[in-house]
Tab-separated table of C-alpha atoms and ligand atoms in Angstrom:
chain	number	residue	atom	x	y	z
P	1477	MET	CA	-13.079	10.085	-6.258
P	1478	ILE	CA	-11.721	10.097	-2.703
P	1479	LEU	CA	-10.935	13.387	-1.000
P	1480	THR	CA	-9.872	14.160	2.551
P	1481	GLN	CA	-9.329	17.582	4.066
P	1482	ASN	CA	-7.315	17.804	7.280
P	1483	LEU	CA	-8.784	14.502	8.360
P	1484	CYS	CA	-7.906	13.671	11.976
P	1485	LYS	CA	-8.655	10.882	14.398
P	1486	ARG	CA	-7.482	11.135	17.975
P	1487	TYR	CA	-7.601	8.505	20.678
P	1488	GLY	CA	-7.188	10.592	23.814
P	1489	ARG	CA	-3.973	12.537	23.291
P	1490	MET	CA	-2.702	10.288	20.545
P	1491	ALA	CA	-3.355	11.297	16.935
P	1492	ALA	CA	-3.809	8.043	14.998
P	1493	VAL	CA	-4.411	10.103	11.831
P	1494	GLN	CA	-3.356	13.721	11.630
P	1495	ASP	CA	-4.319	16.358	9.065
P	1496	MET	CA	-4.576	13.914	6.220
P	1497	ASN	CA	-5.045	15.636	2.866
P	1498	LEU	CA	-5.558	13.125	0.145
P	1499	SER	CA	-6.995	13.413	-3.317
P	1500	ILE	CA	-7.457	10.245	-5.324
P	1501	ALA	CA	-8.759	10.816	-8.831
P	1502	PRO	CA	-11.411	8.527	-10.354
P	1503	GLY	CA	-9.929	5.354	-11.789
P	1504	THR	CA	-6.697	5.664	-9.784
P	1505	VAL	CA	-5.241	2.810	-7.768
P	1506	PHE	CA	-3.689	4.411	-4.694
P	1507	GLY	CA	-1.470	2.561	-2.228
P	1508	LEU	CA	-1.299	3.749	1.364
P	1509	VAL	CA	1.906	2.393	2.870
P	1510	GLY	CA	2.889	2.447	6.514
P	1511	GLU	CA	4.365	0.362	9.282
P	1512	ASN	CA	2.205	-1.359	11.854
P	1513	GLY	CA	0.437	1.307	13.873
P	1514	ALA	CA	0.986	4.064	11.266
P	1515	GLY	CA	-2.761	4.727	11.092
P	1516	LYS	CA	-3.793	2.909	7.906
P	1517	THR	CA	-6.750	1.023	9.379
P	1518	THR	CA	-7.913	4.144	11.221
P	1519	ALA	CA	-7.843	6.188	8.012
P	1520	LEU	CA	-9.599	3.527	5.956
P	1521	SER	CA	-12.286	2.892	8.558
P	1522	MET	CA	-13.171	6.606	8.604
P	1523	LEU	CA	-13.520	6.542	4.816
P	1524	ALA	CA	-15.669	3.433	5.140
P	1525	THR	CA	-17.940	5.322	7.611
P	1526	LEU	CA	-17.137	2.879	10.430
P	1527	SER	CA	-15.252	5.353	12.554
P	1528	THR	CA	-16.040	9.027	13.115
P	1529	PRO	CA	-13.308	11.580	12.421
P	1530	THR	CA	-12.335	13.809	15.341
P	1531	SER	CA	-12.033	16.683	12.868
P	1532	GLY	CA	-11.645	17.355	9.171
P	1533	ARG	CA	-13.692	16.070	6.271
P	1534	ALA	CA	-13.689	13.097	3.947
P	1535	TYR	CA	-15.660	12.716	0.733
P	1536	ILE	CA	-16.329	9.678	-1.403
P	1537	GLN	CA	-17.844	10.443	-4.813
P	1538	GLY	CA	-18.756	13.833	-3.386
P	1539	PHE	CA	-20.610	12.432	-0.347
P	1540	GLU	CA	-19.302	13.409	3.073
P	1541	VAL	CA	-18.651	10.400	5.282
P	1542	THR	CA	-20.224	11.694	8.500
P	1543	ARG	CA	-23.177	13.556	6.955
P	1544	GLU	CA	-24.092	11.106	4.209
P	1545	PRO	CA	-22.852	7.702	5.407
P	1546	ARG	CA	-25.573	5.698	3.642
P	1547	ALA	CA	-24.779	7.275	0.283
P	1548	VAL	CA	-21.085	6.653	0.920
P	1549	ARG	CA	-21.713	2.976	1.731
P	1550	ARG	CA	-23.568	2.518	-1.536
P	1551	CYS	CA	-20.522	3.762	-3.465
P	1552	ILE	CA	-17.860	1.729	-1.692
P	1553	GLY	CA	-16.743	-1.853	-1.379
P	1554	TYR	CA	-14.786	-2.211	1.865
P	1555	MET	CA	-12.560	-5.101	2.816
P	1556	PRO	CA	-11.444	-4.804	6.451
P	1557	ASP	CA	-8.074	-6.134	7.623
P	1558	ALA	CA	-9.754	-8.812	9.706
P	1559	PHE	CA	-12.943	-10.314	8.355
P	1560	GLY	CA	-15.124	-13.308	9.000
P	1561	VAL	CA	-16.862	-15.379	6.384
P	1562	TYR	CA	-20.130	-17.256	6.709
P	1563	ASP	CA	-18.846	-20.794	6.888
P	1564	ASP	CA	-21.957	-22.734	5.973
P	1565	LEU	CA	-22.471	-21.030	2.622
P	1566	THR	CA	-20.998	-22.002	-0.706
P	1567	VAL	CA	-19.017	-19.410	-2.617
P	1568	MET	CA	-21.995	-18.652	-4.884
P	1569	GLU	CA	-24.425	-18.449	-1.949
P	1570	TYR	CA	-22.013	-16.105	-0.198
P	1571	LEU	CA	-21.971	-13.710	-3.156
P	1572	ARG	CA	-25.765	-13.928	-3.541
P	1573	PHE	CA	-26.166	-13.114	0.147
P	1574	PHE	CA	-24.178	-9.891	-0.194
P	1575	ALA	CA	-25.959	-9.027	-3.429
P	1576	ASP	CA	-29.240	-9.268	-1.481
P	1577	CYS	CA	-27.849	-7.107	1.329
P	1578	TYR	CA	-27.116	-4.416	-1.234
P	1579	ARG	CA	-30.428	-5.001	-3.047
P	1580	VAL	CA	-28.702	-5.785	-6.311
P	1581	ASP	CA	-31.231	-6.455	-9.081
P	1582	ARG	CA	-31.679	-10.263	-8.975
P	1583	ARG	CA	-31.526	-10.500	-12.748
P	1584	LEU	CA	-27.961	-9.188	-12.638
P	1585	VAL	CA	-26.642	-11.293	-9.791
P	1586	LYS	CA	-25.662	-14.514	-11.556
P	1587	ALA	CA	-23.844	-12.853	-14.442
P	1588	ARG	CA	-22.049	-10.485	-12.106
P	1589	ALA	CA	-21.026	-13.269	-9.714
P	1590	ASP	CA	-19.764	-15.368	-12.635
P	1591	ASP	CA	-17.741	-12.456	-13.951
P	1592	LEU	CA	-16.254	-11.645	-10.542
P	1593	LEU	CA	-15.394	-15.262	-9.782
P	1594	GLU	CA	-13.534	-15.344	-13.071
P	1595	ARG	CA	-11.667	-12.174	-12.149
P	1596	VAL	CA	-10.625	-13.498	-8.739
P	1597	ARG	CA	-9.848	-16.925	-10.202
P	1598	LEU	CA	-12.403	-18.838	-8.181
P	1599	THR	CA	-14.741	-20.035	-10.923
P	1600	ASP	CA	-14.018	-23.675	-10.144
P	1601	LYS	CA	-14.807	-23.058	-6.441
P	1602	ARG	CA	-18.327	-21.691	-6.941
P	1603	ASP	CA	-19.964	-24.673	-5.186
P	1604	THR	CA	-17.284	-25.080	-2.523
P	1605	TYR	CA	-18.111	-24.162	1.074
P	1606	VAL	CA	-16.418	-20.938	2.064
P	1607	ASN	CA	-14.755	-22.516	5.094
P	1608	ALA	CA	-13.105	-25.095	2.827
P	1609	LEU	CA	-11.255	-22.371	0.908
P	1610	SER	CA	-7.649	-21.519	1.683
P	1611	ARG	CA	-6.971	-18.158	3.281
P	1612	GLY	CA	-5.732	-16.770	-0.018
P	1613	MET	CA	-8.934	-17.889	-1.751
P	1614	GLN	CA	-11.079	-16.406	1.030
P	1615	GLN	CA	-9.290	-13.091	0.641
P	1616	ARG	CA	-9.883	-13.143	-3.103
P	1617	LEU	CA	-13.517	-14.027	-2.479
P	1618	GLU	CA	-13.725	-10.970	-0.213
P	1619	ILE	CA	-12.632	-8.815	-3.148
P	1620	ALA	CA	-15.391	-10.324	-5.288
P	1621	ARG	CA	-17.867	-9.767	-2.440
P	1622	CYS	CA	-16.827	-6.072	-2.259
P	1623	LEU	CA	-17.589	-5.716	-5.973
P	1624	MET	CA	-21.017	-7.400	-6.032
P	1625	HIS	CA	-22.934	-4.107	-5.840
P	1626	ASP	CA	-20.624	-2.598	-8.478
P	1627	PRO	CA	-19.257	0.234	-6.311
P	1628	ALA	CA	-17.210	2.999	-7.907
P	1629	VAL	CA	-14.702	2.921	-5.044
P	1630	LEU	CA	-12.891	0.010	-3.401
P	1631	ILE	CA	-11.210	0.330	-0.021
P	1632	LEU	CA	-8.992	-2.658	0.764
P	1633	ASP	CA	-7.203	-2.901	4.102
P	1634	GLU	CA	-4.091	-5.065	3.726
P	1635	PRO	CA	-5.651	-7.527	1.270
P	1636	SER	CA	-2.433	-9.563	1.113
P	1637	SER	CA	-1.792	-9.821	4.842
P	1638	GLY	CA	-1.124	-13.267	6.226
P	1639	LEU	CA	-0.685	-14.852	2.798
P	1640	ASP	CA	2.159	-17.088	1.681
P	1641	PRO	CA	4.287	-15.933	-1.298
P	1642	LYS	CA	2.243	-17.909	-3.865
P	1643	SER	CA	-1.065	-16.525	-2.584
P	1644	ARG	CA	0.407	-13.006	-2.478
P	1645	LEU	CA	1.311	-13.357	-6.131
P	1646	GLU	CA	-2.225	-14.525	-6.974
P	1647	MET	CA	-3.644	-11.601	-5.021
P	1648	ARG	CA	-1.357	-9.213	-6.896
P	1649	THR	CA	-2.690	-10.533	-10.190
P	1650	VAL	CA	-6.251	-9.957	-8.983
P	1651	LEU	CA	-5.429	-6.429	-7.782
P	1652	HIS	CA	-3.796	-5.742	-11.115
P	1653	GLY	CA	-7.036	-6.774	-12.814
P	1654	LEU	CA	-8.959	-4.161	-10.783
P	1655	ARG	CA	-7.164	-1.410	-12.694
P	1656	ASP	CA	-8.872	-2.535	-15.881
P	1657	MET	CA	-12.292	-2.231	-14.227
P	1658	GLY	CA	-11.854	1.541	-13.921
P	1659	LYS	CA	-12.539	1.545	-10.178
P	1660	THR	CA	-11.008	4.031	-7.796
P	1661	VAL	CA	-9.061	1.817	-5.416
P	1662	LEU	CA	-7.402	2.575	-2.097
P	1663	ILE	CA	-5.211	-0.255	-0.833
P	1664	SER	CA	-3.266	-0.231	2.410
P	1665	THR	CA	-0.163	-2.287	2.964
P	1666	HIS	CA	3.024	-2.253	4.983
P	1667	ILE	CA	5.017	-3.577	2.018
P	1668	LEU	CA	5.503	-0.933	-0.634
P	1669	ASN	CA	7.098	-3.324	-3.123
P	1670	GLU	CA	3.799	-5.197	-3.312
P	1671	LEU	CA	2.174	-2.153	-4.829
P	1672	ALA	CA	4.820	-1.127	-7.331
P	1673	GLU	CA	3.164	-3.056	-10.156
P	1674	VAL	CA	-0.400	-2.508	-9.023
P	1675	ALA	CA	-0.741	1.122	-7.938
P	1676	ASP	CA	-0.615	4.377	-9.890
P	1677	GLU	CA	0.207	6.455	-6.853
P	1678	VAL	CA	1.605	5.736	-3.427
P	1679	GLY	CA	1.379	7.658	-0.146
P	1680	ILE	CA	3.576	7.012	2.869
P	1681	LEU	CA	1.880	7.254	6.241
P	1682	ARG	CA	4.130	7.653	9.238
P	1683	ARG	CA	2.799	8.020	12.782
P	1684	GLY	CA	-0.534	9.231	11.441
P	1685	GLU	CA	0.913	11.742	8.989
P	1686	LEU	CA	0.969	11.450	5.248
P	1687	VAL	CA	4.618	12.327	4.714
P	1688	ALA	CA	4.939	11.762	0.975
P	1689	VAL	CA	2.800	11.081	-2.077
P	1690	ALA	CA	4.265	10.173	-5.439
P	1691	ALA	CA	3.349	8.577	-8.717
P	1692	VAL	CA	4.723	5.049	-8.933
P	1693	GLN	CA	6.316	5.866	-12.286
P	1694	VAL	CA	8.323	8.661	-10.673
P	1695	MET	CA	9.449	6.295	-7.943
P	1696	VAL	CA	10.577	3.739	-10.472
P	1697	GLN	CA	12.495	6.463	-12.336
P	1698	HIS	CA	14.078	7.460	-9.030
P	1699	SER	CA	15.098	3.933	-8.323
P	1700	SER	CA	17.013	3.755	-11.606
P	1701	ALA	CA	18.699	7.114	-10.937
P	1702	TYR	CA	19.970	6.045	-7.512
P	1703	ARG	CA	22.259	3.238	-6.544
P	1704	THR	CA	23.026	1.753	-3.181
P	1705	ILE	CA	26.727	1.160	-2.533
P	1706	ARG	CA	27.753	-1.029	0.335
P	1707	ILE	CA	31.011	0.029	1.977
P	1708	ASP	CA	32.841	-2.031	4.603
P	1709	GLY	CA	36.322	-1.496	5.935
P	1710	ARG	CA	38.490	-0.099	8.726
P	1711	PHE	CA	38.450	3.680	9.160
P	1712	GLU	CA	39.118	6.293	11.805
P	1713	PRO	CA	35.834	7.359	13.449
P	1714	GLY	CA	34.017	9.865	11.265
P	1715	GLU	CA	36.612	9.663	8.479
P	1716	LEU	CA	34.416	7.863	5.946
P	1717	GLU	CA	31.499	10.208	6.618
P	1718	ARG	CA	33.778	13.236	6.070
P	1719	VAL	CA	34.951	12.019	2.673
P	1720	LEU	CA	31.440	11.006	1.627
P	1721	ALA	CA	30.037	14.387	2.705
P	1722	ALA	CA	32.402	16.060	0.233
P	1723	ASP	CA	31.027	14.049	-2.699
P	1724	ARG	CA	27.985	15.837	-4.115
P	1725	HIS	CA	26.596	12.601	-5.579
P	1726	VAL	CA	26.214	11.029	-2.158
P	1727	VAL	CA	22.554	11.454	-1.199
P	1728	ASP	CA	22.458	9.532	2.044
P	1729	VAL	CA	24.760	7.529	4.306
P	1730	HIS	CA	23.248	4.952	6.557
P	1731	ALA	CA	25.193	2.752	9.016
P	1732	ALA	CA	24.040	-0.862	8.907
P	1733	ASP	CA	25.526	-4.170	10.103
P	1734	ALA	CA	28.962	-2.724	10.970
P	1735	GLY	CA	29.232	-1.084	7.538
P	1736	TRP	CA	27.578	1.673	5.529
P	1737	ASN	CA	24.896	1.804	2.870
P	1738	VAL	CA	25.384	4.816	0.657
P	1739	LEU	CA	22.630	6.130	-1.585
P	1740	TYR	CA	24.466	7.405	-4.640
P	1741	ALA	CA	23.225	9.465	-7.573
P	1742	GLY	CA	26.377	9.653	-9.705
P	1743	THR	CA	27.517	7.777	-12.802
P	1744	LEU	CA	29.594	4.595	-12.684
P	1745	ALA	CA	32.718	6.643	-13.499
P	1746	GLN	CA	31.975	8.998	-10.588
P	1747	GLN	CA	31.411	5.976	-8.376
P	1748	ALA	CA	34.883	4.703	-9.373
P	1749	ASP	CA	36.334	8.142	-8.537
P	1750	LEU	CA	34.775	7.900	-5.098
P	1751	LEU	CA	36.478	4.572	-4.478
P	1752	THR	CA	39.812	6.032	-5.634
P	1753	THR	CA	39.353	8.978	-3.244
P	1754	LEU	CA	38.619	6.659	-0.315
P	1755	VAL	CA	41.740	4.608	-1.053
P	1756	GLN	CA	43.826	7.793	-1.466
P	1757	HIS	CA	42.730	8.771	2.035
P	1758	GLY	CA	44.359	5.561	3.206
P	1759	MET	CA	41.153	3.742	4.109
P	1760	ALA	CA	41.246	-0.044	4.210
P	1761	ILE	CA	38.186	-0.873	2.112
P	1762	THR	CA	37.105	-4.498	2.317
P	1763	GLN	CA	33.895	-4.061	0.361
P	1764	PHE	CA	32.682	-1.450	-2.140
P	1765	SER	CA	29.852	-3.016	-4.063
P	1766	GLU	CA	26.568	-2.055	-5.599
P	1767	GLN	CA	23.511	-3.531	-3.895
P	1768	PRO	CA	19.979	-3.717	-5.243
P	1769	THR	CA	18.150	-0.576	-4.172
P	1770	ASP	CA	15.074	-1.429	-2.187
P	1771	ILE	CA	12.371	0.827	-3.623
P	1772	GLU	CA	10.704	1.208	-0.226
P	1773	GLN	CA	13.932	2.161	1.537
P	1774	LEU	CA	14.720	4.583	-1.256
P	1775	PHE	CA	11.331	6.235	-1.039
P	1776	LEU	CA	11.474	6.486	2.734
P	1777	ARG	CA	15.011	7.901	2.685
P	1778	LEU	CA	14.139	10.446	0.006
P	1779	SER	CA	11.048	11.579	1.858
P	1780	ALA	CA	13.029	11.764	5.131
P	1781	ILE	CA	15.733	13.825	3.389
P	1782	GLN	CA	13.050	16.120	1.960
P	1783	GLU	CA	11.769	16.657	5.474
P	1784	GLY	CA	15.288	17.405	6.688
P	1785	MET	CA	15.390	14.392	9.011
B	2681	ATP	N1	-9.760	1.988	19.291
B	2681	ATP	C1	-8.540	2.465	19.565
B	2681	ATP	N2	-8.263	3.011	20.754
B	2681	ATP	C2	-7.033	3.522	21.029
B	2681	ATP	N3	-5.999	3.519	20.153
B	2681	ATP	C3	-6.222	2.984	18.952
B	2681	ATP	C4	-7.498	2.428	18.580
B	2681	ATP	N4	-7.425	1.966	17.312
B	2681	ATP	C5	-6.149	2.213	16.897
B	2681	ATP	N5	-5.442	2.817	17.882
B	2681	ATP	C6	-4.042	3.269	17.794
B	2681	ATP	O1	-3.933	4.117	16.673
B	2681	ATP	C7	-2.701	3.921	16.005
B	2681	ATP	C8	-2.957	3.577	14.556
B	2681	ATP	O2	-3.546	2.268	14.506
B	2681	ATP	P1	-4.002	1.596	13.144
B	2681	ATP	O3	-4.634	0.289	13.482
B	2681	ATP	O4	-4.803	2.565	12.374
B	2681	ATP	O5	-2.602	1.381	12.422
B	2681	ATP	P2	-2.269	0.500	11.144
B	2681	ATP	O6	-1.340	1.315	10.324
B	2681	ATP	O7	-3.516	0.019	10.500
B	2681	ATP	O8	-1.494	-0.707	11.780
B	2681	ATP	P3	-1.547	-2.281	11.412
B	2681	ATP	O9	-0.769	-2.430	10.138
B	2681	ATP	O10	-0.862	-2.899	12.587
B	2681	ATP	O11	-2.987	-2.666	11.288
B	2681	ATP	C9	-1.969	2.830	16.771
B	2681	ATP	O12	-1.075	3.436	17.661
B	2681	ATP	C10	-3.087	2.125	17.520
B	2681	ATP	O13	-2.599	1.563	18.716
């Protein structure tokens, strides 16, 4: 269980994390999504007891991060966004080293390491030196390392960052496997789509504020209820917007690349009516086509609309 209550971190006048209220139930995989600088690393490092909150509280498995940091550390596996590995160790030695750091019962270490290497698909690399692994393999090894002391909670800061598409896919498979282990997992990323298959819930962090939290299932339902229509053409200034504003199925209009992207919540027949209306208004439409709706854009637009932005 991860809980934060009005958690804040300020650097001088700047609030890197502001009044964060988060509740992540046991066994949930939660994705924290935000652009660069949104405050993800700051939030995660407070939960990992590496940075002290300016105000507010954070609890991991009921332990408060500033008052009981040692107890918190025992319950978490933390993968920072930038990490170093001990180059002159083999994969197995590396895992044994961390098991020793956490005083894992030596009788359990081999079986646990074998199991984790299987989960992160590195079984055949057990005797390879860590510095000979690709970046993707090192990042998967880090996940195994975080799990060596069998923590209830995993905190992973951008585990897929810097990976090529193939390695990202492998990482996604590994993250997917974590769900079956029953861990409570908090993953940060700046790419929401990466989490759609992996997370149960997603929160959007913008300039330090958690602006929206939703179950992934709800988001996926949303994405099938909304369509993005691309409209290009020649119109009098403001004319297109006026006609679109009168259509109650138009959720959002967004100018992009000398045209408009319209978020639409009507049926196909209603969409056809909209096109007819535009033509009846004498507009020279050169494109009126459905585009794939980017789930991240959709989520951000819907949360911005909710906020009245
Ligand atoms: N030690 C620090 N001193 C001053 N400002 C800081 C410090 N650490 C972070 N910040 C600022 O806090 C804000 C949030 O940074 P943070 O690293 O948490 O964002 P992030 O979402 O993790 O970004 P990224 O995806 O780039 O890692 C940024 O504006 C950053 O410049």
